[in-house]
Tab-separated table of C-alpha atoms in Angstrom:
chain	number	residue	atom	x	y	z
A	1	MET	CA	-74.210	9.721	-17.729
A	2	THR	CA	-77.967	9.837	-17.255
A	3	ALA	CA	-79.186	7.510	-14.500
A	4	PRO	CA	-81.037	4.288	-15.467
A	5	LEU	CA	-84.820	4.378	-15.569
A	6	SER	CA	-85.415	3.494	-11.933
A	7	ALA	CA	-89.051	4.588	-12.244
A	8	VAL	CA	-89.759	1.628	-14.527
A	9	LYS	CA	-89.470	-1.738	-12.792
A	10	ALA	CA	-88.135	-4.437	-15.089
A	11	ALA	CA	-90.574	-6.956	-13.655
A	12	GLU	CA	-93.595	-4.805	-14.465
A	13	ALA	CA	-92.629	-3.394	-17.871
A	14	GLU	CA	-92.420	-4.998	-21.305
A	15	PRO	CA	-88.880	-5.099	-22.715
A	16	VAL	CA	-88.223	-2.297	-25.167
A	17	ALA	CA	-87.833	-3.736	-28.667
A	18	VAL	CA	-85.026	-2.233	-30.735
A	19	VAL	CA	-85.411	-3.129	-34.394
A	20	GLY	CA	-82.693	-2.532	-36.963
A	21	ILE	CA	-83.865	-1.444	-40.391
A	22	GLY	CA	-81.925	-0.799	-43.583
A	23	ALA	CA	-82.319	1.349	-46.665
A	24	ASP	CA	-84.484	-1.411	-48.162
A	25	GLY	CA	-87.112	-0.628	-45.517
A	26	TRP	CA	-90.030	-2.933	-44.753
A	27	ASP	CA	-89.212	-5.350	-47.590
A	28	GLY	CA	-85.789	-6.088	-46.105
A	29	LEU	CA	-87.011	-6.949	-42.609
A	30	PRO	CA	-87.223	-10.573	-41.473
A	31	ALA	CA	-90.589	-11.912	-40.354
A	32	ALA	CA	-89.668	-11.742	-36.650
A	33	SER	CA	-88.859	-8.030	-36.842
A	34	ARG	CA	-92.085	-7.339	-38.738
A	35	ARG	CA	-94.119	-9.099	-36.041
A	36	VAL	CA	-92.528	-6.907	-33.355
A	37	LEU	CA	-93.318	-3.714	-35.265
A	38	ARG	CA	-96.892	-4.772	-36.030
A	39	ALA	CA	-97.516	-5.474	-32.338
A	40	ALA	CA	-95.986	-2.231	-31.038
A	41	ASP	CA	-98.264	0.409	-29.499
A	42	VAL	CA	-95.533	3.049	-29.850
A	43	LEU	CA	-92.973	3.346	-32.664
A	44	ILE	CA	-90.016	5.615	-31.872
A	45	GLY	CA	-87.326	6.571	-34.380
A	46	GLY	CA	-85.973	9.163	-36.731
A	47	PRO	CA	-88.374	10.585	-39.316
A	48	ARG	CA	-86.563	8.763	-42.145
A	49	GLN	CA	-86.865	5.435	-40.360
A	50	LEU	CA	-90.503	5.930	-39.423
A	51	ASP	CA	-91.346	6.757	-43.042
A	52	LEU	CA	-90.071	3.320	-44.080
A	53	LEU	CA	-92.902	1.591	-42.215
A	54	PRO	CA	-96.190	1.104	-44.116
A	55	ALA	CA	-99.173	2.515	-42.236
A	56	ALA	CA	-101.281	-0.512	-43.171
A	57	ASP	CA	-98.932	-2.857	-41.313
A	58	CYS	CA	-97.759	-0.697	-38.424
A	59	SER	CA	-100.609	1.064	-36.641
A	60	GLY	CA	-98.734	2.127	-33.490
A	61	GLU	CA	-98.345	5.770	-32.509
A	62	ARG	CA	-95.309	7.248	-34.282
A	63	VAL	CA	-92.993	9.327	-32.102
A	64	PRO	CA	-89.937	10.985	-33.690
A	65	TRP	CA	-86.863	11.408	-31.528
A	66	PRO	CA	-86.527	14.905	-30.079
A	67	SER	CA	-83.281	16.859	-30.176
A	68	PRO	CA	-81.066	16.647	-28.183
A	69	LEU	CA	-81.821	12.942	-28.031
A	70	ARG	CA	-80.000	11.467	-25.027
A	71	PRO	CA	-81.460	13.698	-22.281
A	72	ALA	CA	-84.970	13.004	-23.590
A	73	VAL	CA	-84.719	9.190	-23.653
A	74	PRO	CA	-85.492	8.412	-19.968
A	75	GLY	CA	-88.644	10.517	-19.849
A	76	LEU	CA	-89.892	9.411	-23.254
A	77	ILE	CA	-89.397	5.681	-22.703
A	78	GLY	CA	-90.462	5.871	-19.065
A	79	ALA	CA	-93.760	7.620	-19.778
A	80	HIS	CA	-94.911	5.045	-22.318
A	81	ALA	CA	-93.629	2.081	-20.286
A	82	ARG	CA	-95.537	3.178	-17.186
A	83	GLU	CA	-98.693	3.115	-19.263
A	84	GLY	CA	-98.008	-0.522	-20.146
A	85	ARG	CA	-97.582	0.196	-23.854
A	86	ARG	CA	-95.399	-1.983	-26.049
A	87	ILE	CA	-92.517	0.118	-27.356
A	88	ALA	CA	-90.459	-0.489	-30.490
A	89	VAL	CA	-87.465	1.708	-31.280
A	90	LEU	CA	-86.177	1.863	-34.853
A	91	ALA	CA	-82.431	1.944	-35.507
A	92	SER	CA	-80.270	2.032	-38.612
A	93	GLY	CA	-78.751	-1.378	-39.315
A	94	ASP	CA	-77.317	-3.048	-36.225
A	95	PRO	CA	-78.623	-1.037	-33.219
A	96	LEU	CA	-75.573	-1.903	-31.103
A	97	PHE	CA	-73.000	-0.824	-33.691
A	98	TYR	CA	-72.573	2.939	-33.207
A	99	GLY	CA	-76.358	3.097	-32.825
A	100	ILE	CA	-79.160	3.989	-30.448
A	101	GLY	CA	-78.954	0.504	-28.927
A	102	ARG	CA	-75.897	1.459	-26.869
A	103	THR	CA	-77.606	4.527	-25.415
A	104	LEU	CA	-80.699	2.515	-24.537
A	105	ALA	CA	-78.623	-0.262	-22.939
A	106	GLU	CA	-76.808	2.277	-20.763
A	107	LEU	CA	-79.999	4.050	-19.722
A	108	LEU	CA	-82.377	1.124	-19.301
A	109	GLY	CA	-79.969	-1.362	-17.782
A	110	PRO	CA	-79.434	-5.044	-18.581
A	111	GLY	CA	-82.363	-7.258	-19.473
A	112	ARG	CA	-84.641	-4.423	-20.599
A	113	LEU	CA	-83.985	-4.631	-24.350
A	114	ASP	CA	-85.140	-6.997	-27.068
A	115	VAL	CA	-82.700	-6.216	-29.881
A	116	ARG	CA	-83.476	-7.330	-33.452
A	117	PRO	CA	-80.377	-6.482	-35.507
A	118	HIS	CA	-80.240	-5.862	-39.241
A	119	PRO	CA	-77.003	-6.059	-41.289
A	120	SER	CA	-74.966	-2.952	-40.519
A	121	SER	CA	-73.755	-0.518	-43.147
A	122	VAL	CA	-70.250	-1.812	-42.461
A	123	SER	CA	-71.308	-5.389	-43.232
A	124	TYR	CA	-72.891	-4.230	-46.479
A	125	ALA	CA	-69.817	-2.170	-47.399
A	126	CYS	CA	-67.424	-5.061	-46.811
A	127	ALA	CA	-69.683	-7.315	-48.880
A	128	ARG	CA	-69.618	-4.864	-51.795
A	129	LEU	CA	-65.853	-4.290	-51.587
A	130	GLY	CA	-64.818	-7.860	-50.849
A	131	TRP	CA	-63.030	-6.755	-47.677
A	132	PRO	CA	-62.850	-9.167	-44.701
A	133	LEU	CA	-64.962	-7.607	-41.972
A	134	GLU	CA	-62.678	-8.711	-39.142
A	135	ALA	CA	-59.645	-7.125	-40.826
A	136	THR	CA	-61.304	-3.784	-41.582
A	137	GLU	CA	-61.110	-0.949	-39.062
A	138	THR	CA	-64.104	1.363	-38.710
A	139	VAL	CA	-63.909	4.993	-37.639
A	140	SER	CA	-67.046	6.943	-36.791
A	141	LEU	CA	-67.152	10.693	-37.391
A	142	VAL	CA	-70.733	10.992	-36.155
A	143	ALA	CA	-70.667	13.644	-33.415
A	144	ARG	CA	-66.860	13.323	-33.360
A	145	PRO	CA	-64.078	15.657	-34.553
A	146	LEU	CA	-62.807	15.114	-38.076
A	147	ASP	CA	-59.223	15.069	-36.751
A	148	ALA	CA	-59.973	11.766	-34.977
A	149	LEU	CA	-59.518	10.049	-38.352
A	150	THR	CA	-55.799	10.922	-38.441
A	151	ALA	CA	-54.758	8.364	-35.806
A	152	ALA	CA	-56.138	5.523	-37.949
A	153	LEU	CA	-54.193	6.464	-41.101
A	154	HIS	CA	-51.435	3.975	-41.966
A	155	ASP	CA	-49.954	3.312	-45.380
A	156	GLY	CA	-51.717	0.410	-47.130
A	157	ARG	CA	-54.470	0.268	-44.515
A	158	ARG	CA	-58.144	-0.121	-45.442
A	159	LEU	CA	-60.593	1.940	-43.429
A	160	LEU	CA	-64.350	2.324	-43.346
A	161	VAL	CA	-65.543	5.725	-42.146
A	162	LEU	CA	-69.050	6.452	-40.916
A	163	GLY	CA	-69.682	9.970	-42.167
A	164	GLU	CA	-71.922	12.660	-40.776
A	165	GLY	CA	-73.953	14.550	-43.345
A	166	PRO	CA	-73.752	15.010	-47.125
A	167	GLU	CA	-70.498	17.025	-46.968
A	168	SER	CA	-68.564	14.471	-44.922
A	169	PRO	CA	-66.620	12.864	-47.838
A	170	ALA	CA	-65.464	16.272	-49.073
A	171	ARG	CA	-64.295	17.143	-45.555
A	172	VAL	CA	-62.464	13.818	-45.250
A	173	ALA	CA	-60.776	14.427	-48.625
A	174	GLY	CA	-59.676	17.866	-47.424
A	175	LEU	CA	-58.184	16.397	-44.255
A	176	LEU	CA	-56.314	13.742	-46.244
A	177	ARG	CA	-54.819	16.389	-48.531
A	178	GLU	CA	-53.812	18.547	-45.566
A	179	ARG	CA	-52.210	15.673	-43.633
A	180	GLY	CA	-50.265	14.203	-46.552
A	181	TRP	CA	-52.480	11.382	-47.864
A	182	ARG	CA	-53.398	12.810	-51.267
A	183	ASP	CA	-53.271	9.549	-53.245
A	184	THR	CA	-55.691	7.767	-50.921
A	185	ARG	CA	-58.551	6.221	-52.869
A	186	ILE	CA	-62.014	7.219	-51.602
A	187	ARG	CA	-65.154	5.297	-52.389
A	188	VAL	CA	-68.529	6.450	-51.105
A	189	LEU	CA	-71.205	3.780	-50.816
A	190	GLU	CA	-74.672	5.335	-50.667
A	191	GLN	CA	-78.004	3.830	-49.616
A	192	LEU	CA	-76.465	0.408	-49.029
A	193	GLY	CA	-78.977	-2.415	-49.451
A	194	GLY	CA	-81.657	-0.136	-50.876
A	195	PRO	CA	-82.963	0.502	-54.380
A	196	GLY	CA	-80.953	3.732	-54.631
A	197	GLU	CA	-77.597	2.108	-53.849
A	198	ARG	CA	-74.680	3.790	-55.620
A	199	MET	CA	-70.875	3.952	-55.388
A	200	LEU	CA	-68.778	7.069	-56.053
A	201	ASP	CA	-65.058	6.662	-56.702
A	202	GLY	CA	-62.143	9.086	-56.623
A	203	SER	CA	-59.013	10.159	-54.763
A	204	ALA	CA	-58.356	12.659	-51.993
A	205	ALA	CA	-56.245	14.768	-54.341
A	206	ASP	CA	-59.115	15.602	-56.690
A	207	TRP	CA	-62.320	14.510	-54.948
A	208	PRO	CA	-65.057	15.995	-57.176
A	209	TYR	CA	-68.215	15.620	-55.074
A	210	ALA	CA	-69.116	18.488	-52.753
A	211	ARG	CA	-72.176	16.640	-51.414
A	212	VAL	CA	-73.379	13.046	-51.406
A	213	ASP	CA	-76.386	11.182	-50.051
A	214	ALA	CA	-76.645	11.588	-46.282
A	215	LEU	CA	-76.878	7.791	-45.849
A	216	HIS	CA	-73.373	6.677	-46.791
A	217	VAL	CA	-70.154	4.926	-45.768
A	218	LEU	CA	-66.660	5.937	-46.921
A	219	ALA	CA	-64.070	3.341	-47.876
A	220	LEU	CA	-60.432	4.491	-47.797
A	221	ASP	CA	-57.402	2.741	-49.292
A	222	CYS	CA	-54.731	4.717	-47.443
A	223	VAL	CA	-51.651	5.909	-49.362
A	224	ARG	CA	-49.141	8.165	-47.589
A	225	ASP	CA	-47.373	10.905	-49.540
A	226	PRO	CA	-43.606	10.237	-49.860
A	227	ASP	CA	-42.682	13.328	-47.815
A	228	THR	CA	-45.203	12.726	-45.017
A	229	VAL	CA	-43.711	11.712	-41.666
A	230	ARG	CA	-44.405	8.037	-40.958
A	231	LEU	CA	-46.225	7.564	-37.651
A	232	GLY	CA	-46.093	4.099	-36.141
A	233	ALA	CA	-48.612	2.393	-33.901
A	234	VAL	CA	-46.411	2.246	-30.779
A	235	PRO	CA	-45.053	5.024	-28.517
A	236	GLY	CA	-41.935	6.862	-29.614
A	237	LEU	CA	-43.121	8.951	-32.561
A	238	PRO	CA	-40.419	10.995	-34.329
A	239	ASP	CA	-39.652	14.253	-32.552
A	240	ASP	CA	-40.408	16.212	-35.726
A	241	ALA	CA	-44.008	14.962	-35.595
A	242	TYR	CA	-44.501	17.600	-32.890
A	243	ASP	CA	-44.546	21.369	-32.937
A	244	HIS	CA	-42.485	22.353	-29.883
A	245	ASP	CA	-40.259	25.009	-28.340
A	246	GLY	CA	-37.783	22.554	-26.866
A	247	GLN	CA	-40.115	21.414	-24.068
A	248	LEU	CA	-40.544	17.922	-25.473
A	249	THR	CA	-39.895	14.501	-23.958
A	250	LYS	CA	-37.519	13.158	-26.575
A	251	ARG	CA	-38.368	10.081	-28.602
A	252	TYR	CA	-36.442	7.320	-26.812
A	253	VAL	CA	-37.166	8.614	-23.326
A	254	ARG	CA	-40.810	9.037	-24.357
A	255	ALA	CA	-41.014	5.400	-25.441
A	256	ALA	CA	-39.551	4.265	-22.108
A	257	THR	CA	-41.920	6.569	-20.229
A	258	LEU	CA	-45.020	5.211	-21.980
A	259	ALA	CA	-43.816	1.681	-21.282
A	260	ALA	CA	-43.629	2.549	-17.577
A	261	LEU	CA	-47.052	4.208	-17.629
A	262	ALA	CA	-48.502	1.110	-19.355
A	263	PRO	CA	-51.732	2.521	-20.852
A	264	ALA	CA	-54.698	0.156	-21.052
A	265	PRO	CA	-58.070	0.613	-22.803
A	266	GLY	CA	-60.371	3.108	-21.120
A	267	GLU	CA	-57.796	4.490	-18.679
A	268	LEU	CA	-57.247	8.166	-17.839
A	269	LEU	CA	-53.839	9.878	-17.626
A	270	TRP	CA	-52.881	13.175	-16.035
A	271	ASP	CA	-49.960	14.662	-18.017
A	272	VAL	CA	-48.701	17.287	-15.568
A	273	GLY	CA	-46.390	19.897	-17.048
A	274	GLY	CA	-47.581	18.991	-20.516
A	275	GLY	CA	-44.990	20.941	-22.526
A	276	SER	CA	-45.822	19.899	-26.076
A	277	GLY	CA	-48.312	17.229	-25.016
A	278	SER	CA	-46.333	14.268	-26.333
A	279	ILE	CA	-46.923	11.907	-23.385
A	280	GLY	CA	-50.687	12.523	-23.244
A	281	ILE	CA	-50.969	12.299	-27.030
A	282	GLU	CA	-49.166	8.973	-27.304
A	283	TRP	CA	-51.086	7.621	-24.306
A	284	MET	CA	-54.324	8.313	-26.220
A	285	ARG	CA	-52.946	6.866	-29.454
A	286	ALA	CA	-52.333	3.577	-27.606
A	287	HIS	CA	-56.079	2.803	-27.755
A	288	ARG	CA	-59.059	4.776	-29.011
A	289	SER	CA	-60.737	4.576	-25.575
A	290	CYS	CA	-57.740	5.964	-23.641
A	291	ARG	CA	-58.250	9.465	-22.207
A	292	ALA	CA	-55.833	12.138	-21.046
A	293	VAL	CA	-55.765	15.540	-19.371
A	294	ALA	CA	-52.715	17.730	-19.999
A	295	VAL	CA	-52.011	20.382	-17.363
A	296	GLU	CA	-49.788	23.224	-18.572
A	297	LYS	CA	-49.286	26.627	-16.952
A	298	SER	CA	-48.129	28.418	-20.131
A	299	PRO	CA	-51.060	29.523	-22.334
A	300	GLU	CA	-48.819	29.423	-25.405
A	301	ARG	CA	-47.744	25.845	-24.717
A	302	ALA	CA	-51.292	24.822	-23.833
A	303	ALA	CA	-52.443	26.062	-27.248
A	304	ARG	CA	-49.587	24.125	-28.852
A	305	ILE	CA	-50.692	20.929	-27.075
A	306	THR	CA	-54.179	21.363	-28.537
A	307	ARG	CA	-52.752	21.771	-32.043
A	308	ASN	CA	-50.456	18.759	-31.674
A	309	ALA	CA	-53.303	16.607	-30.392
A	310	ALA	CA	-55.463	17.484	-33.399
A	311	ALA	CA	-52.634	16.930	-35.887
A	312	LEU	CA	-51.843	13.503	-34.409
A	313	GLY	CA	-55.408	12.249	-34.319
A	314	VAL	CA	-56.439	12.644	-30.662
A	315	PRO	CA	-58.408	15.917	-30.596
A	316	ALA	CA	-60.311	14.742	-27.492
A	317	LEU	CA	-57.242	15.319	-25.312
A	318	ARG	CA	-58.321	17.807	-22.642
A	319	VAL	CA	-55.981	20.716	-21.896
A	320	VAL	CA	-56.116	22.566	-18.575
A	321	THR	CA	-54.201	25.838	-18.521
A	322	GLY	CA	-52.822	26.752	-15.116
A	323	PRO	CA	-50.184	25.878	-12.517
A	324	ALA	CA	-50.074	22.564	-10.718
A	325	PRO	CA	-51.010	21.440	-8.121
A	326	ALA	CA	-53.754	24.114	-7.931
A	327	SER	CA	-55.096	23.204	-11.392
A	328	LEU	CA	-55.513	19.547	-10.436
A	329	ASP	CA	-58.495	20.289	-8.216
A	330	GLY	CA	-61.730	18.913	-9.652
A	331	LEU	CA	-60.120	16.714	-12.306
A	332	PRO	CA	-61.481	13.158	-12.666
A	333	VAL	CA	-59.587	10.458	-10.777
A	334	PRO	CA	-56.624	9.277	-12.884
A	335	ASP	CA	-55.444	5.743	-13.498
A	336	ALA	CA	-51.931	7.058	-14.049
A	337	VAL	CA	-50.026	10.331	-13.621
A	338	PHE	CA	-46.969	11.554	-15.493
A	339	ILE	CA	-45.012	14.513	-14.157
A	340	GLY	CA	-42.732	15.965	-16.781
A	341	GLY	CA	-42.118	19.391	-15.291
A	342	GLY	CA	-42.473	21.429	-12.121
A	343	LEU	CA	-41.471	18.649	-9.738
A	344	THR	CA	-40.139	21.095	-7.179
A	345	ALA	CA	-43.446	22.996	-6.980
A	346	PRO	CA	-44.524	22.737	-3.324
A	347	GLY	CA	-46.917	19.851	-2.779
A	348	LEU	CA	-47.069	18.689	-6.402
A	349	LEU	CA	-45.761	15.146	-5.952
A	350	ASP	CA	-47.869	14.576	-2.847
A	351	ALA	CA	-51.007	15.931	-4.570
A	352	CYS	CA	-50.518	13.594	-7.530
A	353	TRP	CA	-49.868	10.636	-5.240
A	354	ASP	CA	-52.943	11.368	-3.145
A	355	ALA	CA	-55.110	11.624	-6.290
A	356	LEU	CA	-54.219	8.096	-7.421
A	357	PRO	CA	-56.417	5.178	-6.403
A	358	ALA	CA	-54.922	1.922	-5.179
A	359	GLY	CA	-53.134	0.300	-8.115
A	360	GLY	CA	-52.648	3.638	-9.911
A	361	ARG	CA	-49.272	4.385	-11.508
A	362	LEU	CA	-47.077	7.445	-11.226
A	363	VAL	CA	-44.068	8.201	-13.438
A	364	ALA	CA	-41.881	11.289	-13.017
A	365	ASN	CA	-38.901	12.356	-15.151
A	366	THR	CA	-36.239	14.934	-14.359
A	367	VAL	CA	-32.812	16.136	-15.496
A	368	THR	CA	-31.912	18.350	-12.496
A	369	LEU	CA	-30.083	17.373	-9.318
A	370	GLU	CA	-32.657	19.085	-7.124
A	371	SER	CA	-35.582	17.145	-8.591
A	372	GLU	CA	-33.521	13.968	-8.635
A	373	ALA	CA	-32.990	14.255	-4.866
A	374	LEU	CA	-36.756	14.671	-4.456
A	375	LEU	CA	-37.454	11.544	-6.500
A	376	ALA	CA	-34.848	9.583	-4.534
A	377	ASP	CA	-36.593	10.539	-1.305
A	378	HIS	CA	-40.002	9.441	-2.602
A	379	TYR	CA	-38.468	6.227	-3.925
A	380	ARG	CA	-37.063	5.501	-0.463
A	381	ARG	CA	-40.449	6.105	1.177
A	382	ARG	CA	-42.825	4.667	-1.433
A	383	GLY	CA	-40.943	2.113	-3.447
A	384	GLY	CA	-41.207	1.499	-7.165
A	385	GLU	CA	-38.258	1.783	-9.562
A	386	LEU	CA	-35.658	4.506	-9.884
A	387	VAL	CA	-33.691	4.395	-13.140
A	388	ARG	CA	-31.415	6.651	-15.134
A	389	LEU	CA	-31.984	6.802	-18.893
A	390	ALA	CA	-28.993	7.810	-20.991
A	391	VAL	CA	-29.134	8.180	-24.768
A	392	ALA	CA	-26.262	9.023	-27.102
A	393	ALA	CA	-26.532	9.803	-30.811
A	394	ALA	CA	-23.879	9.360	-33.477
A	395	VAL	CA	-22.716	12.717	-34.891
A	396	PRO	CA	-19.959	13.862	-37.255
A	397	VAL	CA	-16.601	14.597	-35.601
A	398	GLY	CA	-14.476	16.132	-38.320
A	399	GLY	CA	-14.216	13.431	-40.944
A	400	PHE	CA	-15.199	10.735	-38.439
A	401	THR	CA	-18.174	9.837	-36.276
A	402	GLY	CA	-18.551	10.033	-32.514
A	403	TRP	CA	-21.155	9.895	-29.793
A	404	ARG	CA	-22.980	12.944	-28.436
A	405	GLN	CA	-24.523	12.250	-25.058
A	406	ALA	CA	-27.923	13.747	-24.262
A	407	MET	CA	-28.631	14.884	-20.717
A	408	PRO	CA	-29.411	11.783	-18.640
A	409	VAL	CA	-32.994	11.508	-17.398
A	410	THR	CA	-33.789	10.181	-13.935
A	411	GLN	CA	-37.127	8.392	-13.876
A	412	TRP	CA	-39.141	7.247	-10.887
A	413	SER	CA	-42.041	4.893	-11.601
A	414	VAL	CA	-44.249	3.417	-8.920
A	415	THR	CA	-47.583	1.671	-8.480
A	416	LYS	CA	-49.564	2.845	-5.478
A	417	GLY	CA	-49.421	0.085	-2.961
A	418	SER	CA	-46.050	-1.318	-4.058
A	419	PRO	CA	-43.649	-2.051	-1.197
A	420	ALA	CA	-40.850	0.354	-0.307
A	421	PRO	CA	-37.278	-0.913	-0.866
C-alpha cells in the first residue's frame, strides 16, 4: 500500500472534498455539493465526470485522473494541497462504495476527506427492481477476475453485479452458461438516474447483447441447472466439486479441518501440501476477504489447484510451486497454517510453527504412523488438541448393506500460546 501523504500536514491543508455525482449530472446534485464544486480551485475526476460539470458554474482547473491511478494519487493531491488550493474529487455515486473514496481514505488518512455522497448505482438498481437493499448481495467485477462471481451463485439468490466495460454482461452470461446457471435471468440497468436510463432483459442461455452502455449494473436472478453440483455456503463441499488425482482432503474430514482452522474475515492461510487445493479454497469461500496461499511441490497439482480455485469462485488464491519448507520463505505472515502433506519433511513443522504469530492456529492431518508419532510429540510439547477422525460409509454387501471404513485421520490442532498438556 502507498504510504499516507506525510508531506501534507492535516492542520495546514484544506480537507479534500469528494463529491459523488450520478448520470443525471449537475441537475441531480444537491445544493451543498454544488457549493463545494463551485468553490473548488481544482476539480479532479474521470473525463466523463468532469464533462458533467457546466463551465459557467465550475471554474476550477480540471485535472483528469492519470493511468495507472493509485500510484499517481499522492503526488497529484499533495502538489495541489501544498499550494493551498481547494481540491474537489469527483466520484461515481457513493464515493465510499467501490469508489475512489476508499483509495483516498487509505492514502490521505483519517480526517482529511469531506465526502458528499450521491445515491449509488446499487441503490438506484434496487429502487428500480423493488429489491430490499440490505438483502441484496453486490459483487464487483471492476479490476477483478470474472470467476470471482461463481462463489456468490446460489439457487434463488438475487445478485447485483458491477460490470467492467460494455462487454461485461456478455461475459457474465458466458460464465453462467459454462458453470451451469443457464436459466438465470439477467437484467442490465444502464445510465441509472440519467435521461438515457434503460433496462435490457434476457437469460444467460440466450443473452443477445454483445455490448451495452459502459455505465451499467447487472441484476441476476440465479437459477441452477438441474445437473449442476449444489455448492453450499459452509465448508465440506462435495468431493466431486473438485478435479483431483486422489490427493484430496475428503468431505467430512475437510469440514472438521476448516472448523479447527476457524477462518475469520481478512485472515491469511498457508495451505502446505495443497494437493487439490480444497482447504485453501474453502477457507477463502468462508468470507470474500479471506486470503490463502497454497504451497504444492508438484507442478501438475499446482496447476490443478489454480483451476479448482477458479471453478469454485476464488481465483485470487495464490499458488506457490515448490517444496516446503524452502518455498515458505518470503511468504506473508499467516494467521493460520494447514499441513496436509509432507509432515516428515525435515524442519517443516518447526518452520510453520515459527512463522505463526502469537494467537495463530496450526492444524495438521495425517494417516501414517510415522507422521502420527511426530504429531504426538508436538502435542506433548506444545499443547492443543490431538484427535482421530474416523468416517465409515454405507456400501452394498451382496444383497445387504454394510459399513466401509475409510482410513482414520489423526489431526493435531493448536493455537500458538496454548498451554501444553
